Tab-separated table of C-alpha atoms in Angstrom:
chain	number	residue	atom	x	y	z
A	1	UNK	CA	20.377	-20.745	-26.808
A	2	UNK	CA	23.860	-22.317	-25.292
A	3	UNK	CA	25.000	-25.094	-26.847
A	4	UNK	CA	28.511	-27.488	-26.648
A	5	UNK	CA	31.058	-25.752	-28.982
A	6	UNK	CA	33.671	-28.339	-28.913
A	7	UNK	CA	32.084	-31.332	-31.326
A	8	UNK	CA	34.996	-32.355	-32.360
A	9	UNK	CA	35.888	-34.514	-29.675
A	10	UNK	CA	33.929	-38.027	-28.903
A	11	UNK	CA	31.446	-37.198	-26.266
A	12	UNK	CA	32.184	-39.214	-23.172
A	13	UNK	CA	28.742	-40.952	-20.805
A	14	UNK	CA	29.223	-41.039	-17.389
A	15	UNK	CA	30.022	-45.045	-17.471
A	16	UNK	CA	28.559	-46.275	-14.260
A	17	UNK	CA	24.643	-46.814	-15.240
A	18	UNK	CA	21.844	-47.933	-13.524
A	19	UNK	CA	22.098	-51.269	-12.615
A	20	UNK	CA	19.801	-53.894	-13.138
A	21	UNK	CA	19.367	-54.724	-9.507
A	22	UNK	CA	17.440	-52.822	-7.105
A	23	UNK	CA	18.871	-49.518	-5.267
A	24	UNK	CA	18.992	-50.161	-1.499
A	25	UNK	CA	15.956	-49.354	-0.040
A	26	UNK	CA	15.898	-46.152	2.402
A	27	UNK	CA	14.485	-46.748	6.173
A	28	UNK	CA	11.807	-44.687	7.052
A	29	UNK	CA	11.112	-44.694	11.349
A	30	UNK	CA	7.751	-46.030	12.264
A	31	UNK	CA	6.891	-43.072	13.548
A	32	UNK	CA	7.898	-41.339	9.957
A	33	UNK	CA	4.443	-40.041	8.422
A	34	UNK	CA	4.001	-42.215	5.239
A	35	UNK	CA	2.059	-38.787	3.799
A	36	UNK	CA	4.824	-36.373	4.338
A	37	UNK	CA	7.448	-38.957	2.047
A	38	UNK	CA	5.148	-38.687	-0.152
A	39	UNK	CA	4.505	-35.105	-0.315
A	40	UNK	CA	8.260	-34.866	-0.913
A	41	UNK	CA	8.454	-37.461	-3.007
A	42	UNK	CA	5.969	-36.135	-5.452
A	43	UNK	CA	7.843	-32.630	-4.945
A	44	UNK	CA	11.408	-34.408	-6.048
A	45	UNK	CA	9.506	-35.841	-9.477
A	46	UNK	CA	8.067	-32.700	-10.886
A	47	UNK	CA	11.734	-30.919	-9.922
A	48	UNK	CA	12.805	-33.804	-11.965
A	49	UNK	CA	11.094	-33.217	-14.662
A	50	UNK	CA	11.897	-29.712	-14.603
A	51	UNK	CA	15.977	-30.534	-14.803
A	52	UNK	CA	15.012	-33.707	-17.832
A	53	UNK	CA	15.815	-36.432	-15.310
A	54	UNK	CA	13.087	-38.585	-17.075
A	55	UNK	CA	15.221	-38.599	-20.063
A	56	UNK	CA	18.779	-39.052	-18.530
A	57	UNK	CA	17.683	-41.611	-16.254
A	58	UNK	CA	14.453	-42.987	-16.706
A	59	UNK	CA	14.533	-46.748	-15.725
A	60	UNK	CA	15.142	-45.213	-12.759
A	61	UNK	CA	13.086	-42.189	-12.348
A	62	UNK	CA	10.017	-44.327	-14.165
A	63	UNK	CA	10.694	-47.177	-11.614
A	64	UNK	CA	10.619	-44.594	-8.137
A	65	UNK	CA	7.045	-43.890	-9.599
A	66	UNK	CA	6.058	-47.299	-10.176
A	67	UNK	CA	6.703	-47.462	-6.281
A	68	UNK	CA	4.753	-44.572	-5.388
A	69	UNK	CA	2.387	-45.994	-7.042
A	70	UNK	CA	2.595	-49.012	-5.350
A	71	UNK	CA	2.309	-46.759	-1.816
A	72	UNK	CA	-1.030	-45.064	-2.608
A	73	UNK	CA	-2.682	-48.436	-3.411
A	74	UNK	CA	-1.391	-49.311	-0.202
A	75	UNK	CA	-3.045	-46.240	1.592
A	76	UNK	CA	-5.992	-46.744	0.185
A	77	UNK	CA	-6.369	-50.750	0.806
A	78	UNK	CA	-5.414	-50.110	4.597
A	79	UNK	CA	-2.123	-51.223	4.562
A	80	UNK	CA	0.360	-51.023	7.931
A	81	UNK	CA	2.286	-48.301	8.149
A	82	UNK	CA	5.241	-49.876	8.225
A	83	UNK	CA	4.306	-51.648	5.158
A	84	UNK	CA	3.419	-48.287	3.117
A	85	UNK	CA	6.806	-46.753	4.119
A	86	UNK	CA	8.821	-50.024	3.036
A	87	UNK	CA	7.860	-48.932	-0.143
A	88	UNK	CA	8.461	-45.792	-0.073
A	89	UNK	CA	11.978	-46.747	0.754
A	90	UNK	CA	11.820	-47.994	-2.455
A	91	UNK	CA	10.972	-45.145	-4.177
A	92	UNK	CA	13.082	-42.803	-2.779
A	93	UNK	CA	15.858	-44.938	-3.466
A	94	UNK	CA	15.069	-45.052	-7.274
A	95	UNK	CA	14.155	-41.433	-6.808
A	96	UNK	CA	17.622	-40.644	-5.354
A	97	UNK	CA	19.811	-42.842	-8.142
A	98	UNK	CA	17.888	-41.403	-11.199
A	99	UNK	CA	18.509	-37.818	-9.576
A	100	UNK	CA	22.911	-39.169	-9.160
A	101	UNK	CA	22.861	-40.522	-12.855
A	102	UNK	CA	21.007	-37.522	-14.029
A	103	UNK	CA	23.283	-35.070	-12.345
A	104	UNK	CA	26.630	-37.530	-13.443
A	105	UNK	CA	25.213	-37.272	-17.426
A	106	UNK	CA	23.372	-33.963	-17.748
A	107	UNK	CA	27.113	-31.769	-18.299
A	108	UNK	CA	27.509	-33.980	-21.216
A	109	UNK	CA	24.619	-33.473	-23.075
A	110	UNK	CA	24.045	-30.020	-21.854
A	111	UNK	CA	23.179	-28.458	-25.593
A	112	UNK	CA	21.090	-31.456	-26.107
A	113	UNK	CA	19.263	-30.693	-22.969
A	114	UNK	CA	19.314	-26.793	-23.891
A	115	UNK	CA	17.553	-27.667	-27.181
A	116	UNK	CA	15.015	-30.068	-25.113
A	117	UNK	CA	13.885	-27.504	-22.845
A	118	UNK	CA	13.439	-24.868	-25.615
A	119	UNK	CA	11.192	-27.313	-27.385
A	120	UNK	CA	9.679	-28.059	-23.713
A	121	UNK	CA	8.378	-24.291	-23.362
A	122	UNK	CA	7.679	-23.624	-26.673
A	123	UNK	CA	4.778	-26.030	-25.679
A	124	UNK	CA	6.010	-29.851	-27.737
A	125	UNK	CA	3.773	-31.155	-25.459
A	126	UNK	CA	0.625	-29.359	-26.358
A	127	UNK	CA	0.298	-30.008	-30.047
A	128	UNK	CA	-0.184	-34.072	-31.153
A	129	UNK	CA	1.641	-34.172	-33.297
A	130	UNK	CA	4.854	-32.011	-31.746
A	131	UNK	CA	3.809	-34.437	-28.609
A	132	UNK	CA	4.601	-37.776	-30.975
A	133	UNK	CA	7.743	-36.542	-32.092
A	134	UNK	CA	9.063	-35.291	-28.867
A	135	UNK	CA	8.508	-38.893	-27.651
A	136	UNK	CA	10.850	-40.525	-30.496
A	137	UNK	CA	13.661	-37.585	-29.622
A	138	UNK	CA	13.476	-38.588	-26.200
A	139	UNK	CA	13.602	-42.249	-26.724
A	140	UNK	CA	16.906	-41.822	-29.348
A	141	UNK	CA	18.300	-39.307	-26.447
A	142	UNK	CA	17.690	-42.404	-23.757
A	143	UNK	CA	19.661	-44.781	-25.699
A	144	UNK	CA	22.291	-42.557	-26.845
A	145	UNK	CA	22.800	-41.969	-22.866
A	146	UNK	CA	23.447	-45.493	-22.187
A	147	UNK	CA	25.368	-45.487	-24.943
A	148	UNK	CA	29.397	-45.731	-23.914
A	149	UNK	CA	30.023	-42.467	-26.115
A	150	UNK	CA	28.257	-40.448	-28.560
A	151	UNK	CA	29.890	-39.441	-31.911
A	152	UNK	CA	29.504	-35.748	-32.729
A	153	UNK	CA	27.398	-36.347	-35.615
A	154	UNK	CA	24.799	-38.256	-33.684
A	155	UNK	CA	24.768	-35.182	-30.487
A	156	UNK	CA	24.696	-32.998	-33.269
A	157	UNK	CA	22.041	-34.407	-34.748
A	158	UNK	CA	19.689	-34.949	-31.525
A	159	UNK	CA	20.207	-31.107	-30.765
A	160	UNK	CA	19.078	-29.863	-34.363
A	161	UNK	CA	15.905	-32.503	-33.681
A	162	UNK	CA	14.734	-30.716	-30.772
A	163	UNK	CA	15.726	-27.354	-32.004
A	164	UNK	CA	13.683	-28.112	-35.416
A	165	UNK	CA	10.485	-29.562	-32.811
A	166	UNK	CA	11.271	-26.355	-30.892
A	167	UNK	CA	10.263	-24.088	-33.976
A	168	UNK	CA	6.949	-26.053	-35.323
A	169	UNK	CA	5.815	-25.939	-31.762
A	170	UNK	CA	6.177	-22.380	-32.003
A	171	UNK	CA	4.327	-22.271	-35.293
A	172	UNK	CA	1.895	-24.466	-34.275
A	173	UNK	CA	1.096	-22.099	-31.466
A	174	UNK	CA	0.345	-19.444	-33.823
A	175	UNK	CA	-0.430	-21.018	-36.896
A	176	UNK	CA	-2.924	-23.854	-36.186
A	177	UNK	CA	-6.144	-21.725	-35.895
A	178	UNK	CA	-4.868	-20.077	-39.736
A	179	UNK	CA	-3.942	-23.973	-40.893
A	180	UNK	CA	-7.049	-25.690	-39.536
A	181	UNK	CA	-8.791	-23.118	-41.496
A	182	UNK	CA	-7.587	-23.880	-44.981
A	183	UNK	CA	-7.855	-27.421	-43.842
A	184	UNK	CA	-11.047	-27.484	-43.572
A	185	UNK	CA	-11.785	-25.215	-46.549
A	186	UNK	CA	-9.642	-27.390	-48.951
A	187	UNK	CA	-12.700	-30.054	-47.382
A	188	UNK	CA	-15.355	-28.308	-48.688
A	189	UNK	CA	-13.771	-28.286	-51.884
A	190	UNK	CA	-11.918	-24.639	-51.740
A	191	UNK	CA	-9.560	-26.121	-54.887
A	192	UNK	CA	-12.503	-26.424	-56.895
A	193	UNK	CA	-14.384	-23.345	-56.053
A	194	UNK	CA	-12.389	-21.110	-54.133
A	195	UNK	CA	-8.829	-21.270	-55.851
A	196	UNK	CA	-7.966	-17.668	-56.180
A	197	UNK	CA	-8.526	-17.041	-52.267
A	198	UNK	CA	-7.208	-20.824	-51.095
A	199	UNK	CA	-3.729	-20.175	-52.830
A	200	UNK	CA	-3.792	-16.485	-51.200
A	201	UNK	CA	-4.365	-17.536	-47.493
A	202	UNK	CA	-1.738	-21.268	-48.454
A	203	UNK	CA	0.547	-17.711	-49.008
A	204	UNK	CA	0.170	-16.239	-46.051
A	205	UNK	CA	0.426	-19.113	-43.924
A	206	UNK	CA	3.826	-19.896	-45.926
A	207	UNK	CA	4.955	-16.532	-45.255
A	208	UNK	CA	4.429	-17.010	-41.681
A	209	UNK	CA	5.962	-20.095	-41.322
A	210	UNK	CA	9.538	-18.945	-42.573
A	211	UNK	CA	9.117	-15.648	-40.445
A	212	UNK	CA	8.382	-17.577	-37.648
A	213	UNK	CA	11.589	-19.724	-38.781
A	214	UNK	CA	13.650	-16.331	-38.886
A	215	UNK	CA	12.191	-14.613	-35.505
A	216	UNK	CA	11.366	-17.879	-33.732
A	217	UNK	CA	12.067	-16.162	-30.342
A	218	UNK	CA	10.757	-12.515	-31.762
A	219	UNK	CA	7.297	-11.838	-31.376
A	220	UNK	CA	7.343	-8.725	-32.463
A	221	UNK	CA	8.831	-9.431	-35.571
A	222	UNK	CA	6.556	-12.251	-37.027
A	223	UNK	CA	3.618	-11.327	-35.162
A	224	UNK	CA	2.091	-9.326	-38.096
A	225	UNK	CA	2.713	-11.892	-41.068
A	226	UNK	CA	0.840	-13.990	-38.382
A	227	UNK	CA	-2.350	-12.033	-38.323
A	228	UNK	CA	-1.953	-11.872	-41.713
A	229	UNK	CA	-2.155	-15.723	-42.388
A	230	UNK	CA	-5.045	-15.364	-39.639
A	231	UNK	CA	-7.514	-12.809	-41.369
A	232	UNK	CA	-6.296	-14.488	-45.192
A	233	UNK	CA	-7.750	-17.780	-44.016
A	234	UNK	CA	-10.586	-16.345	-42.542
A	235	UNK	CA	-11.640	-14.835	-45.147
A	236	UNK	CA	-11.519	-17.968	-47.383
A	237	UNK	CA	-13.582	-20.046	-44.787
A	238	UNK	CA	-16.100	-16.889	-45.011
A	239	UNK	CA	-15.921	-16.969	-49.274
A	240	UNK	CA	-16.204	-21.254	-48.781
A	241	UNK	CA	-19.559	-20.930	-47.159
A	242	UNK	CA	-20.677	-18.098	-48.680
A	243	UNK	CA	-20.045	-20.312	-52.603
A	244	UNK	CA	-22.204	-22.918	-51.598
A	245	UNK	CA	-24.642	-21.450	-49.065
A	246	UNK	CA	-27.494	-21.582	-51.364
A	247	UNK	CA	-28.857	-24.091	-53.833
A	248	UNK	CA	-27.246	-22.471	-56.856
A	249	UNK	CA	-22.760	-22.647	-56.185
A	250	UNK	CA	-21.790	-18.834	-56.601
A	251	UNK	CA	-18.740	-17.946	-58.897
A	252	UNK	CA	-15.779	-17.098	-56.725
A	253	UNK	CA	-15.833	-12.720	-57.095
A	254	UNK	CA	-19.103	-12.918	-56.522
A	255	UNK	CA	-18.864	-14.465	-53.138
A	256	UNK	CA	-15.514	-12.092	-52.423
A	257	UNK	CA	-17.976	-9.076	-52.777
A	258	UNK	CA	-21.023	-10.644	-50.793
A	259	UNK	CA	-18.740	-11.319	-47.804
A	260	UNK	CA	-17.246	-7.734	-48.040
A	261	UNK	CA	-20.073	-6.515	-48.273
A	262	UNK	CA	-21.537	-8.041	-45.404
A	263	UNK	CA	-18.025	-7.175	-43.164
A	264	UNK	CA	-18.560	-3.730	-44.665
A	265	UNK	CA	-21.653	-3.294	-43.056
A	266	UNK	CA	-20.939	-4.966	-39.935
A	267	UNK	CA	-17.941	-3.023	-39.592
A	268	UNK	CA	-20.077	0.104	-39.829
A	269	UNK	CA	-22.734	-0.856	-37.598
A	270	UNK	CA	-19.840	-1.567	-35.278
A	271	UNK	CA	-19.041	1.432	-35.202
A	272	UNK	CA	-22.055	3.299	-34.810
A	273	UNK	CA	-22.979	1.368	-31.928
A	274	UNK	CA	-19.188	2.397	-30.560
A	275	UNK	CA	-20.397	6.146	-31.031
A	276	UNK	CA	-23.990	5.570	-29.939
A	277	UNK	CA	-21.843	3.789	-26.472
A	278	UNK	CA	-19.378	6.846	-26.670
A	279	UNK	CA	-22.462	9.617	-26.472
A	280	UNK	CA	-24.843	8.011	-24.209
A	281	UNK	CA	-21.428	7.991	-22.024
A	282	UNK	CA	-20.695	11.200	-22.847
A	283	UNK	CA	-24.596	12.470	-21.949
A	284	UNK	CA	-24.336	10.333	-18.478
A	285	UNK	CA	-21.081	12.203	-17.612
A	286	UNK	CA	-22.495	15.021	-18.052
A	287	UNK	CA	-25.552	14.589	-16.180
A	288	UNK	CA	-23.951	13.613	-13.621
A	289	UNK	CA	-21.794	17.142	-14.252
A	290	UNK	CA	-25.072	18.690	-14.374
A	291	UNK	CA	-26.467	17.343	-11.081
A	292	UNK	CA	-23.260	18.662	-9.562
A	293	UNK	CA	-22.933	21.699	-10.837
A	294	UNK	CA	-27.160	22.207	-9.719
A	295	UNK	CA	-25.996	21.084	-6.089
A	296	UNK	CA	-23.433	23.251	-5.673
A	297	UNK	CA	-25.596	26.006	-7.189
A	298	UNK	CA	-28.226	25.479	-5.063
A	299	UNK	CA	-25.729	25.237	-1.761
A	300	UNK	CA	-24.745	28.320	-2.376
A	301	UNK	CA	-28.128	29.439	-2.675
A	302	UNK	CA	-29.180	28.317	0.573
A	303	UNK	CA	-25.959	29.601	1.914
A	304	UNK	CA	-26.865	33.529	1.065
A	305	UNK	CA	-30.917	32.681	1.951
A	306	UNK	CA	-29.263	31.794	5.324
A	307	UNK	CA	-27.276	34.491	5.752
A	308	UNK	CA	-29.916	37.011	4.431
A	309	UNK	CA	-32.093	34.967	6.917
A	310	UNK	CA	-29.589	35.635	9.825
A	311	UNK	CA	-30.295	39.256	8.937
A	312	UNK	CA	-34.211	39.027	9.462
A	313	UNK	CA	-33.899	38.571	13.140
A	314	UNK	CA	-32.226	40.118	16.469
A	315	UNK	CA	-30.054	37.075	18.758
A	316	UNK	CA	-32.423	37.705	21.662
A	317	UNK	CA	-35.581	36.825	18.995
A	318	UNK	CA	-34.295	33.442	16.675
A	319	UNK	CA	-31.939	31.491	15.284
A	320	UNK	CA	-31.097	30.749	11.905
A	321	UNK	CA	-29.931	27.036	10.409
A	322	UNK	CA	-28.986	25.128	7.630
A	323	UNK	CA	-30.995	21.707	7.866
A	324	UNK	CA	-29.145	19.592	4.798
A	325	UNK	CA	-31.037	21.311	1.933
A	326	UNK	CA	-33.898	22.863	4.622
A	327	UNK	CA	-33.679	26.010	6.742
A	328	UNK	CA	-34.318	26.040	10.325
A	329	UNK	CA	-35.475	29.037	12.557
A	330	UNK	CA	-35.798	28.928	16.050
A	331	UNK	CA	-38.051	31.073	17.598
A	332	UNK	CA	-36.638	32.295	20.945
A	333	UNK	CA	-38.943	34.393	22.196
A	334	UNK	CA	-42.963	33.157	21.401
A	335	UNK	CA	-43.574	34.145	25.130
A	336	UNK	CA	-46.755	31.410	25.089
A	337	UNK	CA	-48.358	32.282	28.367
A	338	UNK	CA	-48.077	29.057	30.730
A	339	UNK	CA	-50.157	26.609	29.828
A	340	UNK	CA	-51.815	28.467	26.696
A	341	UNK	CA	-51.348	28.242	22.864
A	342	UNK	CA	-53.013	31.529	21.732
A	343	UNK	CA	-50.521	33.599	19.983
A	344	UNK	CA	-49.097	36.337	22.714
A	345	UNK	CA	-49.419	39.994	20.525
A	346	UNK	CA	-45.887	40.813	21.181
A	347	UNK	CA	-44.931	37.537	19.399
A	348	UNK	CA	-47.069	38.712	16.142
A	349	UNK	CA	-43.692	41.406	15.007
A	350	UNK	CA	-41.390	38.197	15.630
A	351	UNK	CA	-43.778	35.860	12.616
A	352	UNK	CA	-44.003	38.355	10.783
A	353	UNK	CA	-40.013	38.534	10.026
A	354	UNK	CA	-40.820	34.704	9.355
A	355	UNK	CA	-43.520	35.440	6.988
A	356	UNK	CA	-41.406	37.608	5.305
A	357	UNK	CA	-38.629	34.966	4.946
A	358	UNK	CA	-40.906	32.235	4.171
A	359	UNK	CA	-42.346	34.119	1.288
A	360	UNK	CA	-38.846	34.859	-0.248
A	361	UNK	CA	-37.363	31.246	-0.325
A	362	UNK	CA	-40.896	30.255	-2.422
A	363	UNK	CA	-41.331	27.344	0.001
A	364	UNK	CA	-42.167	23.929	-1.445
A	365	UNK	CA	-43.098	22.885	2.072
A	366	UNK	CA	-43.294	24.515	6.025
A	367	UNK	CA	-43.519	22.569	8.987
A	368	UNK	CA	-43.862	24.116	11.909
A	369	UNK	CA	-42.451	22.490	15.474
A	370	UNK	CA	-43.645	23.148	18.363
A	371	UNK	CA	-41.461	21.628	21.463
A	372	UNK	CA	-41.947	22.274	25.406
A	373	UNK	CA	-40.035	21.648	28.935
A	374	UNK	CA	-40.530	18.127	31.128
A	375	UNK	CA	-42.642	19.919	33.943
A	376	UNK	CA	-45.871	18.338	33.549
A	377	UNK	CA	-47.174	15.159	31.869
A	378	UNK	CA	-46.168	13.927	28.403
A	379	UNK	CA	-50.010	13.924	27.234
A	380	UNK	CA	-50.176	17.728	28.549
A	381	UNK	CA	-47.287	18.748	27.275
A	382	UNK	CA	-47.794	17.102	23.705
A	383	UNK	CA	-51.364	18.218	23.029
A	384	UNK	CA	-49.937	21.987	24.493
A	385	UNK	CA	-46.768	21.759	21.452
A	386	UNK	CA	-49.392	20.766	18.626
A	387	UNK	CA	-51.729	23.691	19.519
A	388	UNK	CA	-48.669	25.969	19.688
A	389	UNK	CA	-47.514	24.794	16.671
A	390	UNK	CA	-50.764	24.957	14.823
A	391	UNK	CA	-51.112	28.571	16.544
A	392	UNK	CA	-47.631	29.781	14.335
A	393	UNK	CA	-48.744	27.427	11.137
A	394	UNK	CA	-52.254	29.361	11.500
A	395	UNK	CA	-50.710	32.932	11.729
A	396	UNK	CA	-48.386	31.785	8.637
A	397	UNK	CA	-51.450	30.189	6.015
A	398	UNK	CA	-53.873	33.350	6.823
A	399	UNK	CA	-50.649	35.502	5.997
A	400	UNK	CA	-50.573	34.525	2.696
A	401	UNK	CA	-48.938	30.512	2.923
A	402	UNK	CA	-50.950	28.383	0.734
A	403	UNK	CA	-51.959	25.439	3.276
A	404	UNK	CA	-50.737	22.503	0.975
A	405	UNK	CA	-47.399	23.468	2.234
A	406	UNK	CA	-47.705	23.909	5.818
A	407	UNK	CA	-47.612	21.455	8.147
A	408	UNK	CA	-48.097	21.678	12.623
A	409	UNK	CA	-45.932	18.613	14.852
A	410	UNK	CA	-46.060	18.973	18.644
A	411	UNK	CA	-43.161	16.632	20.042
A	412	UNK	CA	-43.674	17.668	23.265
A	413	UNK	CA	-40.676	17.276	25.649
A	414	UNK	CA	-39.615	14.458	23.207
A	415	UNK	CA	-36.635	16.511	21.333
A	416	UNK	CA	-34.920	18.683	24.013
A	417	UNK	CA	-32.349	21.246	22.904
A	418	UNK	CA	-30.972	21.897	26.890
A	419	UNK	CA	-31.363	20.306	30.131
A	420	UNK	CA	-34.726	20.143	32.008
A	421	UNK	CA	-33.199	19.919	35.362
A	422	UNK	CA	-31.808	23.754	34.876
A	423	UNK	CA	-34.245	27.084	34.360
A	424	UNK	CA	-32.300	28.000	31.534
A	425	UNK	CA	-31.998	24.955	29.948
A	426	UNK	CA	-35.995	24.609	30.052
A	427	UNK	CA	-36.285	27.986	28.654
A	428	UNK	CA	-34.463	26.297	25.463
A	429	UNK	CA	-36.519	23.160	25.466
A	430	UNK	CA	-39.900	25.849	25.016
A	431	UNK	CA	-39.603	26.781	21.587
A	432	UNK	CA	-41.068	26.482	18.063
A	433	UNK	CA	-39.059	25.708	15.321
A	434	UNK	CA	-40.363	26.681	11.734
A	435	UNK	CA	-37.990	24.192	8.997
A	436	UNK	CA	-38.207	25.478	5.397
A	437	UNK	CA	-37.591	23.063	2.236
A	438	UNK	CA	-36.976	26.171	-0.254
A	439	UNK	CA	-38.548	26.075	-4.275
A	440	UNK	CA	-36.348	27.353	-6.691
A	441	UNK	CA	-33.255	28.628	-4.032
A	442	UNK	CA	-31.430	30.257	-6.943
A	443	UNK	CA	-33.715	31.472	-7.709
A	444	UNK	CA	-35.854	33.074	-4.870
A	445	UNK	CA	-32.600	34.178	-3.336
A	446	UNK	CA	-31.442	36.760	-6.026
A	447	UNK	CA	-34.015	39.195	-4.898
A	448	UNK	CA	-33.236	38.819	-1.336
């Protein structure tokens, strides 16, 4: 912190003091928005607090705030805009004069103001005792600021009082809990029943206070002592409660042992819970990894099955695709007679290959889809595609595929893969698709 170094001379305060009469009101035009003026004043008041104008020019600063409160009441009562603006003009005049006086005095009492700001930053307004102390010192500073001069001793004393207040605020911030516990234990007659634990807690508290006094701006230096004081005061409360928990008063040694046993068991349970949680997380992670590994293996196996199946068919017979986790065999040379669903003899070798591929995949399900071109009515094509799909399914079933694994579906011309406006496109649409959902792909493909 920075303080005035030249303490050997008499410190003169600006002689120009706030006059007893009100300052000249600031005039606002009728077009001015009272709300905008109020917002600006409120911002200036907050800025004034940060610059300690409330101490250096309290009378004018307070008078300005009172005029602002009066203007708020006028707005609430619906009084005329001109009247509100006049009141706000008074507030502005007071705030302006307060800032002017504060600026003139600030350099003279800079060291005191620095010490005061440090106390505020430490939280002097946050704790009852410190807040009361701040009010007392502030009053003395205001009185001193109005004098024609401040003796060096008085200046130094004000500075020291703010520095002491800063220290007390830091101590309150870090040790309020420990101090409160110790006082609560004393109210429960700790001096009589748990004197040794009380002495230990008070000793740790004093040590923490001393560490903060020596290193008030170095948290890392005093925090270990603070933590120790908090732990000691916590133990004191626990032992004090344990001593008088039952009908009979327990000796302090017995109460201490019981508290340590309970805390040891609690720590053990917490450690066990932590281990169990970590184990569960590890298991979950391993399970996810296993699923990913399994999925990767299945993908690789399906790709192998796909490559092997493609070798079974010529380009004119069928195309083989991967459809997600399924295998799709698109039969291109079934050559059903027009309007017929009975299997042509020429298609049996092709279906034999389909049967071989299907068996090697040990399927969970096989769906046979029948498709037609768009020539003819939808009803006729739906029926025809269904019968053709059933004919292929019947072939696979009669050649060893379990009936509960196979399904036949006719889509008519609902799912074209080519244009029905051309001969080639219609030929593409007249097809049978066999969609195989493999069982254990990884196992089944090893023999392909």
